[in-house]
CSV table of C-alpha atoms and ligand atoms in Angstrom, one decimal:
chain,number,residue,atom,x,y,z
R,1,MET,CA,-36.3,10.1,39.2
R,2,PHE,CA,-38.0,7.0,37.8
R,3,SER,CA,-37.2,8.1,34.3
R,4,ARG,CA,-33.5,8.4,35.3
R,5,ILE,CA,-33.5,4.8,36.6
R,6,TRP,CA,-35.3,3.7,33.5
R,7,GLU,CA,-32.7,5.4,31.3
R,8,CYS,CA,-30.0,3.4,33.0
R,9,LEU,CA,-31.7,0.2,31.6
R,10,SER,CA,-31.3,1.5,28.1
R,11,TYR,CA,-28.9,-0.4,26.0
R,12,ASP,CA,-26.5,2.2,24.8
R,13,ILE,CA,-24.6,1.5,21.6
R,14,GLY,CA,-21.2,2.2,20.3
R,15,ILE,CA,-20.6,1.9,16.5
R,16,ASP,CA,-17.4,1.9,14.6
R,17,LEU,CA,-18.4,2.9,11.1
R,18,GLY,CA,-15.2,1.8,9.3
R,19,THR,CA,-14.4,1.9,5.6
R,20,VAL,CA,-14.1,-2.0,5.7
R,21,ASN,CA,-15.7,-3.2,8.9
R,22,THR,CA,-18.6,-2.0,11.0
R,23,LEU,CA,-18.7,-3.0,14.6
R,24,VAL,CA,-21.5,-2.5,17.1
R,25,LEU,CA,-21.0,-2.7,20.8
R,26,VAL,CA,-23.8,-2.8,23.3
R,27,LYS,CA,-23.0,-1.4,26.7
R,28,GLY,CA,-22.8,-4.3,29.3
R,29,LYS,CA,-22.7,-6.9,26.5
R,30,GLY,CA,-19.7,-6.2,24.5
R,31,ILE,CA,-19.3,-6.4,20.7
R,32,VAL,CA,-22.5,-7.9,19.2
R,33,ILE,CA,-22.0,-7.1,15.5
R,34,ARG,CA,-18.9,-7.3,13.3
R,35,GLU,CA,-19.8,-7.1,9.6
R,36,PRO,CA,-18.1,-5.8,6.5
R,37,THR,CA,-19.3,-2.2,5.5
R,38,VAL,CA,-20.8,-3.5,2.3
R,39,VAL,CA,-24.3,-3.1,0.9
R,40,ALA,CA,-25.8,-4.9,-2.1
R,41,LEU,CA,-28.3,-2.9,-4.1
R,42,HIS,CA,-30.5,-3.4,-7.1
R,43,LYS,CA,-28.8,-1.2,-9.7
R,44,LYS,CA,-32.0,0.5,-11.1
R,45,THR,CA,-34.3,0.7,-8.2
R,46,ARG,CA,-31.5,1.2,-5.6
R,47,GLN,CA,-33.5,-1.3,-3.4
R,48,ILE,CA,-31.2,-2.8,-0.7
R,49,LEU,CA,-30.8,-6.6,-1.1
R,50,SER,CA,-28.4,-7.4,1.6
R,51,ILE,CA,-26.0,-5.8,4.1
R,52,GLY,CA,-22.7,-7.0,5.7
R,53,SER,CA,-21.0,-10.3,5.1
R,54,GLU,CA,-23.8,-11.5,2.8
R,55,ALA,CA,-23.3,-8.5,0.6
R,56,LYS,CA,-19.5,-8.8,0.8
R,57,ARG,CA,-19.7,-12.3,-0.7
R,58,MET,CA,-21.3,-10.6,-3.7
R,59,LEU,CA,-18.4,-8.2,-4.3
R,60,GLY,CA,-17.0,-9.0,-7.7
R,61,ARG,CA,-19.6,-11.7,-8.3
R,62,THR,CA,-22.8,-9.7,-9.0
R,63,PRO,CA,-24.9,-10.2,-12.1
R,64,ALA,CA,-25.6,-7.1,-14.2
R,65,ALA,CA,-28.7,-5.9,-12.2
R,66,ILE,CA,-27.0,-6.1,-8.8
R,67,GLU,CA,-24.3,-3.9,-7.4
R,68,ALA,CA,-22.3,-4.4,-4.2
R,69,VAL,CA,-21.0,-1.1,-2.8
R,70,ARG,CA,-18.8,0.0,0.0
R,71,PRO,CA,-20.4,3.3,0.9
R,72,LEU,CA,-17.4,4.6,2.9
R,73,ARG,CA,-14.6,3.2,0.8
R,74,ASP,CA,-12.4,6.2,0.8
R,75,GLY,CA,-13.3,7.5,4.3
R,76,VAL,CA,-16.0,9.8,2.9
R,77,ILE,CA,-19.6,8.9,2.6
R,78,SER,CA,-20.0,8.4,-1.1
R,79,ASP,CA,-23.6,7.3,-0.9
R,80,PHE,CA,-25.5,8.7,1.9
R,81,ASP,CA,-28.8,6.9,1.5
R,82,THR,CA,-27.0,3.6,1.6
R,83,THR,CA,-25.0,4.5,4.6
R,84,GLU,CA,-28.1,5.5,6.4
R,85,ALA,CA,-29.9,2.3,5.5
R,86,MET,CA,-26.9,0.3,6.7
R,87,LEU,CA,-26.8,2.2,10.1
R,88,ARG,CA,-30.5,1.7,10.5
R,89,PHE,CA,-30.1,-2.0,9.7
R,90,PHE,CA,-27.5,-2.5,12.3
R,91,ILE,CA,-29.3,-0.5,15.0
R,92,ASP,CA,-32.5,-2.4,14.3
R,93,LYS,CA,-30.7,-5.7,14.6
R,94,VAL,CA,-29.5,-4.7,18.1
R,95,HIS,CA,-33.1,-3.6,18.9
R,96,GLN,CA,-34.4,-7.0,18.0
R,97,MET,CA,-32.0,-8.9,20.1
R,98,PRO,CA,-33.8,-11.4,22.4
R,99,GLY,CA,-34.9,-10.1,25.7
R,100,LYS,CA,-35.4,-6.5,24.5
R,101,GLY,CA,-38.8,-4.9,24.5
R,102,LYS,CA,-40.8,-8.0,25.5
R,103,TRP,CA,-44.5,-7.1,25.0
R,104,PHE,CA,-45.3,-7.4,28.7
R,105,LEU,CA,-42.6,-5.0,29.7
R,106,PRO,CA,-42.8,-1.3,29.2
R,107,LYS,CA,-40.7,-0.3,26.2
R,108,ILE,CA,-37.0,0.0,27.0
R,109,PRO,CA,-35.9,3.6,26.4
R,110,ARG,CA,-34.3,4.4,23.1
R,111,PRO,CA,-30.5,4.1,23.1
R,112,ARG,CA,-27.8,6.6,23.3
R,113,ILE,CA,-25.4,6.1,20.4
R,114,VAL,CA,-21.7,7.0,20.0
R,115,VAL,CA,-20.4,6.5,16.5
R,116,GLY,CA,-16.7,6.5,15.5
R,117,ILE,CA,-16.3,8.0,12.0
R,118,PRO,CA,-13.3,8.6,9.8
R,119,SER,CA,-11.9,12.1,10.5
R,120,GLY,CA,-12.0,13.1,6.9
R,121,VAL,CA,-15.8,13.1,6.9
R,122,THR,CA,-17.2,16.6,6.2
R,123,GLU,CA,-19.5,18.6,8.5
R,124,VAL,CA,-22.5,17.8,6.2
R,125,GLU,CA,-21.7,14.1,6.3
R,126,ARG,CA,-21.4,14.2,10.1
R,127,ARG,CA,-24.8,15.8,10.3
R,128,ALA,CA,-26.1,13.1,8.0
R,129,VAL,CA,-24.7,10.3,10.1
R,130,GLN,CA,-26.1,11.9,13.3
R,131,ASP,CA,-29.5,12.3,11.7
R,132,ALA,CA,-29.4,8.7,10.5
R,133,CYS,CA,-28.8,7.5,14.1
R,134,LEU,CA,-31.6,9.7,15.4
R,135,SER,CA,-34.0,8.6,12.8
R,136,ALA,CA,-33.0,5.0,13.4
R,137,GLY,CA,-34.2,5.4,17.0
R,138,ALA,CA,-31.4,6.9,19.0
R,139,ARG,CA,-32.3,9.1,21.9
R,140,GLU,CA,-29.0,10.9,21.6
R,141,ALA,CA,-26.3,10.5,19.0
R,142,TYR,CA,-22.7,11.6,19.3
R,143,LEU,CA,-19.9,11.4,16.8
R,144,ILE,CA,-16.3,10.9,17.7
R,145,GLU,CA,-13.4,10.9,15.3
R,146,GLU,CA,-11.8,7.5,14.9
R,147,PRO,CA,-8.3,8.3,16.1
R,148,MET,CA,-9.7,9.8,19.3
R,149,ALA,CA,-11.9,6.7,19.8
R,150,ALA,CA,-8.9,4.5,19.1
R,151,ALA,CA,-6.8,6.4,21.7
R,152,ILE,CA,-9.6,5.9,24.3
R,153,GLY,CA,-10.0,2.3,23.3
R,154,ALA,CA,-6.3,1.7,23.8
R,155,LYS,CA,-6.7,3.3,27.2
R,156,LEU,CA,-4.3,6.1,26.5
R,157,PRO,CA,-4.3,9.1,28.9
R,158,ILE,CA,-5.9,11.5,26.4
R,159,GLU,CA,-7.1,14.0,29.0
R,160,GLU,CA,-3.6,14.6,30.3
R,161,PRO,CA,-1.5,17.6,29.0
R,162,ASP,CA,0.9,15.1,27.4
R,163,GLY,CA,1.2,14.3,23.7
R,164,THR,CA,0.0,10.9,22.5
R,165,MET,CA,0.3,9.7,18.9
R,166,VAL,CA,-2.2,7.3,17.5
R,167,VAL,CA,-2.0,5.8,14.0
R,168,ASP,CA,-5.2,4.0,12.9
R,169,ILE,CA,-4.7,2.1,9.7
R,170,GLY,CA,-8.0,0.9,8.3
R,171,GLY,CA,-9.0,-0.2,4.8
R,172,GLY,CA,-9.6,3.2,3.1
R,173,THR,CA,-7.8,5.6,5.4
R,174,THR,CA,-4.8,5.9,7.6
R,175,GLU,CA,-5.5,8.4,10.4
R,176,ILE,CA,-2.7,9.9,12.2
R,177,ALA,CA,-3.4,12.0,15.3
R,178,VAL,CA,-1.5,13.7,18.1
R,179,ILE,CA,-3.8,14.1,21.1
R,180,SER,CA,-3.3,16.2,24.2
R,181,LEU,CA,-5.9,17.5,26.8
R,182,GLY,CA,-8.7,15.6,25.1
R,183,GLY,CA,-8.2,17.3,21.7
R,184,MET,CA,-6.5,16.5,18.5
R,185,VAL,CA,-3.5,18.8,18.1
R,186,ILE,CA,-2.5,17.2,14.8
R,187,ASN,CA,-4.8,15.2,12.6
R,188,ARG,CA,-4.0,13.8,9.2
R,189,SER,CA,-6.3,11.5,7.2
R,190,LEU,CA,-4.4,9.8,4.4
R,191,ARG,CA,-6.4,8.0,1.7
R,192,ILE,CA,-3.9,5.2,1.6
R,193,ALA,CA,-4.4,2.1,3.8
R,194,GLY,CA,-5.3,-1.6,3.6
R,195,ASP,CA,-7.2,-1.3,0.3
R,196,GLU,CA,-4.2,0.3,-1.4
R,197,LEU,CA,-1.9,-2.6,-0.2
R,198,ASP,CA,-4.4,-5.1,-1.8
R,199,GLN,CA,-4.2,-3.1,-5.0
R,200,ASP,CA,-0.4,-3.2,-4.9
R,201,ILE,CA,-0.6,-7.0,-4.8
R,202,VAL,CA,-3.1,-7.1,-7.7
R,203,ASN,CA,-0.7,-4.9,-9.7
R,204,TYR,CA,2.4,-6.9,-8.8
R,205,MET,CA,0.9,-10.2,-9.8
R,206,ARG,CA,-0.2,-8.7,-13.1
R,207,THR,CA,3.0,-7.0,-14.1
R,208,ARG,CA,5.4,-9.6,-12.7
R,209,TYR,CA,3.6,-12.8,-13.5
R,210,GLY,CA,0.9,-11.8,-16.0
R,211,LEU,CA,-1.6,-13.2,-13.5
R,212,LEU,CA,-5.0,-11.6,-12.9
R,213,ILE,CA,-6.3,-11.9,-9.4
R,214,GLY,CA,-9.2,-10.2,-7.6
R,215,GLU,CA,-9.1,-7.8,-4.6
R,216,LYS,CA,-10.3,-10.5,-2.3
R,217,THR,CA,-7.5,-12.9,-3.2
R,218,ALA,CA,-5.0,-10.0,-2.9
R,219,GLU,CA,-6.3,-9.3,0.6
R,220,GLU,CA,-5.9,-12.9,1.6
R,221,ILE,CA,-2.3,-12.9,0.3
R,222,LYS,CA,-1.6,-9.7,2.2
R,223,ILE,CA,-2.9,-11.2,5.5
R,224,GLU,CA,-1.0,-14.5,4.9
R,225,LEU,CA,2.3,-13.2,3.7
R,226,GLY,CA,2.4,-9.4,3.9
R,227,SER,CA,5.2,-7.7,5.8
R,228,ALA,CA,6.9,-4.4,6.1
R,229,HIS,CA,10.2,-5.6,7.5
R,230,PRO,CA,12.3,-8.6,6.7
R,231,ASP,CA,12.7,-9.5,10.4
R,232,PHE,CA,9.0,-9.9,11.1
R,233,GLY,CA,9.4,-13.3,12.8
R,234,LYS,CA,8.7,-13.9,16.4
R,235,GLU,CA,12.3,-14.7,17.1
R,236,LYS,CA,14.2,-11.5,17.4
R,237,ASP,CA,16.1,-10.4,14.3
R,238,LYS,CA,15.5,-13.7,12.5
R,239,LYS,CA,14.6,-13.3,8.9
R,240,GLU,CA,11.7,-15.4,7.9
R,241,VAL,CA,10.3,-16.3,4.5
R,242,LEU,CA,6.8,-17.5,4.0
R,243,ALA,CA,5.3,-18.8,0.7
R,244,THR,CA,2.0,-19.6,-0.8
R,245,ILE,CA,0.4,-20.7,-4.0
R,246,VAL,CA,-1.7,-18.0,-5.7
R,247,ARG,CA,-4.4,-18.9,-8.2
R,248,GLY,CA,-5.7,-16.6,-10.9
R,249,ARG,CA,-6.1,-16.1,-14.6
R,250,ASP,CA,-3.2,-16.1,-17.0
R,251,LEU,CA,-3.5,-12.8,-18.9
R,252,ALA,CA,-1.9,-14.4,-22.0
R,253,THR,CA,-4.1,-17.5,-22.3
R,254,GLY,CA,-7.1,-16.4,-20.3
R,255,LEU,CA,-6.9,-19.8,-18.5
R,256,PRO,CA,-6.4,-20.5,-14.8
R,257,LYS,CA,-2.8,-20.5,-13.6
R,258,SER,CA,-1.1,-21.1,-10.2
R,259,ILE,CA,2.1,-19.4,-9.1
R,260,LYS,CA,4.2,-19.8,-6.0
R,261,ILE,CA,5.1,-16.5,-4.3
R,262,THR,CA,7.1,-15.6,-1.2
R,263,SER,CA,6.8,-13.0,1.5
R,264,ASP,CA,9.9,-11.3,0.2
R,265,GLU,CA,8.1,-10.6,-3.1
R,266,ILE,CA,5.0,-9.4,-1.4
R,267,ARG,CA,7.0,-7.1,0.9
R,268,GLU,CA,8.6,-5.6,-2.2
R,269,ALA,CA,5.1,-5.1,-3.7
R,270,LEU,CA,3.8,-3.4,-0.6
R,271,SER,CA,6.9,-1.3,0.0
R,272,PRO,CA,6.0,2.0,-1.8
R,273,THR,CA,2.7,2.2,0.0
R,274,ILE,CA,4.2,1.4,3.4
R,275,TYR,CA,6.8,4.1,2.7
R,276,GLU,CA,4.1,6.6,2.0
R,277,MET,CA,2.3,5.7,5.3
R,278,ILE,CA,5.6,6.2,7.2
R,279,GLN,CA,6.3,9.4,5.4
R,280,ALA,CA,2.9,10.7,6.6
R,281,ILE,CA,3.8,9.7,10.2
R,282,GLN,CA,7.1,11.6,9.8
R,283,ASP,CA,5.3,14.6,8.4
R,284,ALA,CA,2.9,14.6,11.4
R,285,LEU,CA,5.9,14.3,13.8
R,286,GLN,CA,7.5,17.3,12.1
R,287,GLU,CA,4.5,19.4,12.6
R,288,THR,CA,4.1,18.4,16.3
R,289,PRO,CA,5.0,21.1,18.8
R,290,PRO,CA,8.3,20.3,20.5
R,291,GLU,CA,6.9,19.6,24.0
R,292,LEU,CA,4.5,17.1,22.7
R,293,LEU,CA,7.1,15.5,20.5
R,294,THR,CA,9.2,14.9,23.6
R,295,ASP,CA,6.3,13.1,25.2
R,296,ILE,CA,5.8,10.9,22.0
R,297,VAL,CA,9.5,10.0,21.9
R,298,GLU,CA,9.2,8.9,25.5
R,299,ARG,CA,5.9,7.0,25.3
R,300,GLY,CA,5.9,5.8,21.7
R,301,ILE,CA,3.5,5.7,18.8
R,302,TYR,CA,0.3,3.5,19.2
R,303,LEU,CA,-1.0,1.6,16.2
R,304,ALA,CA,-4.6,0.5,15.8
R,305,GLY,CA,-6.8,-0.7,13.0
R,306,GLY,CA,-6.4,-3.8,10.8
R,307,GLY,CA,-3.3,-2.4,9.2
R,308,ALA,CA,-1.5,-2.5,12.5
R,309,LEU,CA,-1.4,-6.3,12.0
R,310,ILE,CA,0.9,-6.1,9.0
R,311,ARG,CA,3.9,-8.1,10.1
R,312,GLY,CA,7.0,-6.0,11.0
R,313,LEU,CA,5.2,-2.7,10.5
R,314,ASP,CA,6.0,-1.7,14.1
R,315,LYS,CA,9.7,-2.6,13.6
R,316,ARG,CA,9.8,-0.6,10.4
R,317,ILE,CA,8.4,2.5,12.0
R,318,VAL,CA,10.8,2.2,14.9
R,319,GLU,CA,13.7,2.0,12.4
R,320,ASP,CA,12.5,5.0,10.4
R,321,THR,CA,11.4,7.3,13.2
R,322,LYS,CA,13.6,6.1,16.1
R,323,ILE,CA,10.5,6.2,18.3
R,324,PRO,CA,9.1,3.2,20.1
R,325,VAL,CA,6.0,1.7,18.6
R,326,TRP,CA,3.2,-0.2,20.3
R,327,VAL,CA,0.4,-2.2,18.6
R,328,ALA,CA,-2.9,-1.8,20.4
R,329,ASN,CA,-4.4,-4.9,21.9
R,330,ASP,CA,-6.8,-6.4,19.3
R,331,PRO,CA,-6.4,-3.5,16.9
R,332,LEU,CA,-9.5,-4.3,14.9
R,333,THR,CA,-11.8,-3.5,17.8
R,334,THR,CA,-9.9,-0.6,19.4
R,335,VAL,CA,-12.2,2.1,17.9
R,336,VAL,CA,-15.5,0.4,18.9
R,337,ARG,CA,-14.2,-0.3,22.4
R,338,GLY,CA,-13.3,3.4,22.6
R,339,CYS,CA,-16.9,4.3,21.7
R,340,GLY,CA,-18.0,1.9,24.5
R,341,GLU,CA,-15.7,3.6,26.9
R,342,VAL,CA,-17.2,6.9,26.1
R,343,LEU,CA,-20.7,5.5,26.8
R,344,ASP,CA,-19.4,4.3,30.2
R,345,ASN,CA,-17.8,7.5,31.1
R,346,LEU,CA,-20.0,10.4,30.2
R,347,ASN,CA,-17.4,12.8,31.5
R,348,LEU,CA,-15.4,11.9,28.5
R,349,LEU,CA,-18.2,12.9,26.3
R,350,SER,CA,-17.9,16.5,27.5
R,351,LYS,CA,-14.1,16.4,27.4
R,352,VAL,CA,-13.4,15.0,24.0
R,353,LYS,CA,-14.6,17.0,21.1
R,354,VAL,CA,-17.8,15.3,19.8
R,355,THR,CA,-20.5,16.5,17.5
R,356,GLY,CA,-24.0,15.8,18.4
R,357,GLY,CA,-26.3,15.7,21.4
R,358,LEU,CA,-30.0,15.6,22.1
R,359,ARG,CA,-32.6,14.9,19.6
S,401,LIG,P1,-11.8,0.2,8.8
S,401,LIG,O1,-11.7,0.8,10.1
S,401,LIG,O2,-11.4,1.1,7.7
S,401,LIG,O3,-13.1,-0.5,8.6
S,401,LIG,P2,-10.2,-2.0,9.8
S,401,LIG,O4,-9.5,-1.4,11.0
S,401,LIG,O5,-11.4,-2.9,10.1
S,401,LIG,O6,-10.6,-0.9,8.7
S,401,LIG,O7,-9.1,-2.8,9.0
S,401,LIG,C1,-9.4,-3.4,7.8
S,401,LIG,C2,-8.1,-3.5,7.0
S,401,LIG,O8,-7.2,-4.3,7.8
S,401,LIG,C3,-8.3,-4.3,5.7
S,401,LIG,O9,-7.6,-3.6,4.7
S,401,LIG,C4,-7.7,-5.6,6.0
S,401,LIG,O10,-7.2,-6.3,4.9
S,401,LIG,C5,-6.6,-5.3,7.0
S,401,LIG,N1,-6.2,-6.4,7.8
S,401,LIG,C6,-7.0,-7.2,8.6
S,401,LIG,N2,-6.3,-8.1,9.2
S,401,LIG,C7,-5.0,-8.0,8.8
S,401,LIG,C8,-3.8,-8.7,9.0
S,401,LIG,N3,-3.7,-9.8,9.8
S,401,LIG,N4,-2.7,-8.3,8.3
S,401,LIG,C9,-2.7,-7.3,7.5
S,401,LIG,N5,-3.8,-6.5,7.2
S,401,LIG,C10,-5.0,-6.9,7.9
S,402,LIG,MG1,-11.3,2.0,11.6
């Protein structure tokens, strides 16, 4: 009995292990960590030098001996040791938060952890993430696939016998899922998402203007000007054009150069990748059993992840699929909020398919 009460005091943790961003939520406190999924390592010794935003600042700026890596870049764990170290770092950071485990109090029980992972992660990698959580101090560790966590975070009725479609567009992967009765009926993980759009902008600037820019600059341009539909403005059906100055290196002279570009040009640059994403949504719809498809047509497609913020993407999907589209509230935090929701409602844990359990 006492141990049950004590367990209630435990600060359970939800983690969104994204390809670009890692978010950590503590039950009862909300989101406490929001950091890029980047680790800076010493090249030879593999010693970890920094993690998160500090490491991200090093991307593209490291001296020869240091390497900044994104261990989940493509939605698979390319470097397990680094991923484990990163998870441990974030879990420890929460452990050390003020008010936890004061010396005069008995030790607060170890946390229960729910981690949202890209659905393309293999069984071996899942096991590895789970082990990493356990060895970092979790009492129990559960893994939940990101589209499922996104659906829960968006408060969709996943346990009902109705079809719900969720598209989570992150940095490395676009995850498309049709959920019914707590399970994923259709699940596609496309290795094309935000990073690919950044690369499209790098390529466009190089071929169209002979201007060399880095991925970080490309991402900034995407966020400032990127769109998927010409009528992306707030006013209905009003075409809007934005413009900005881009600075980079002139490929011909090797010297700095500035160029003015418009949202029309960026939309053109992004268009083939956007088309591929929509094609994947259409493929998933085609595979969806007819009863569930009817539900989706009625209720719409839900977008989550940072990619959901691309201007006019919702409009474009509506035009191409003829199905209503909704962007989740605060799409960058939908997955971690879904993990939190699972911690709050342990019934969900038994209903949704999760891997993991007791230590
Ligand atoms: P992941 O789950 O893979 O870590 P996120 O859901 O955190 O990814 O989304 C990160 C991606 O979203 C990045 O590619 C980022 O550039 C993109 N992104 C973030 N904000 C915006 C925005 N306002 N417009 C377009 N893309 C955005
Ligand atoms: Mg994500």
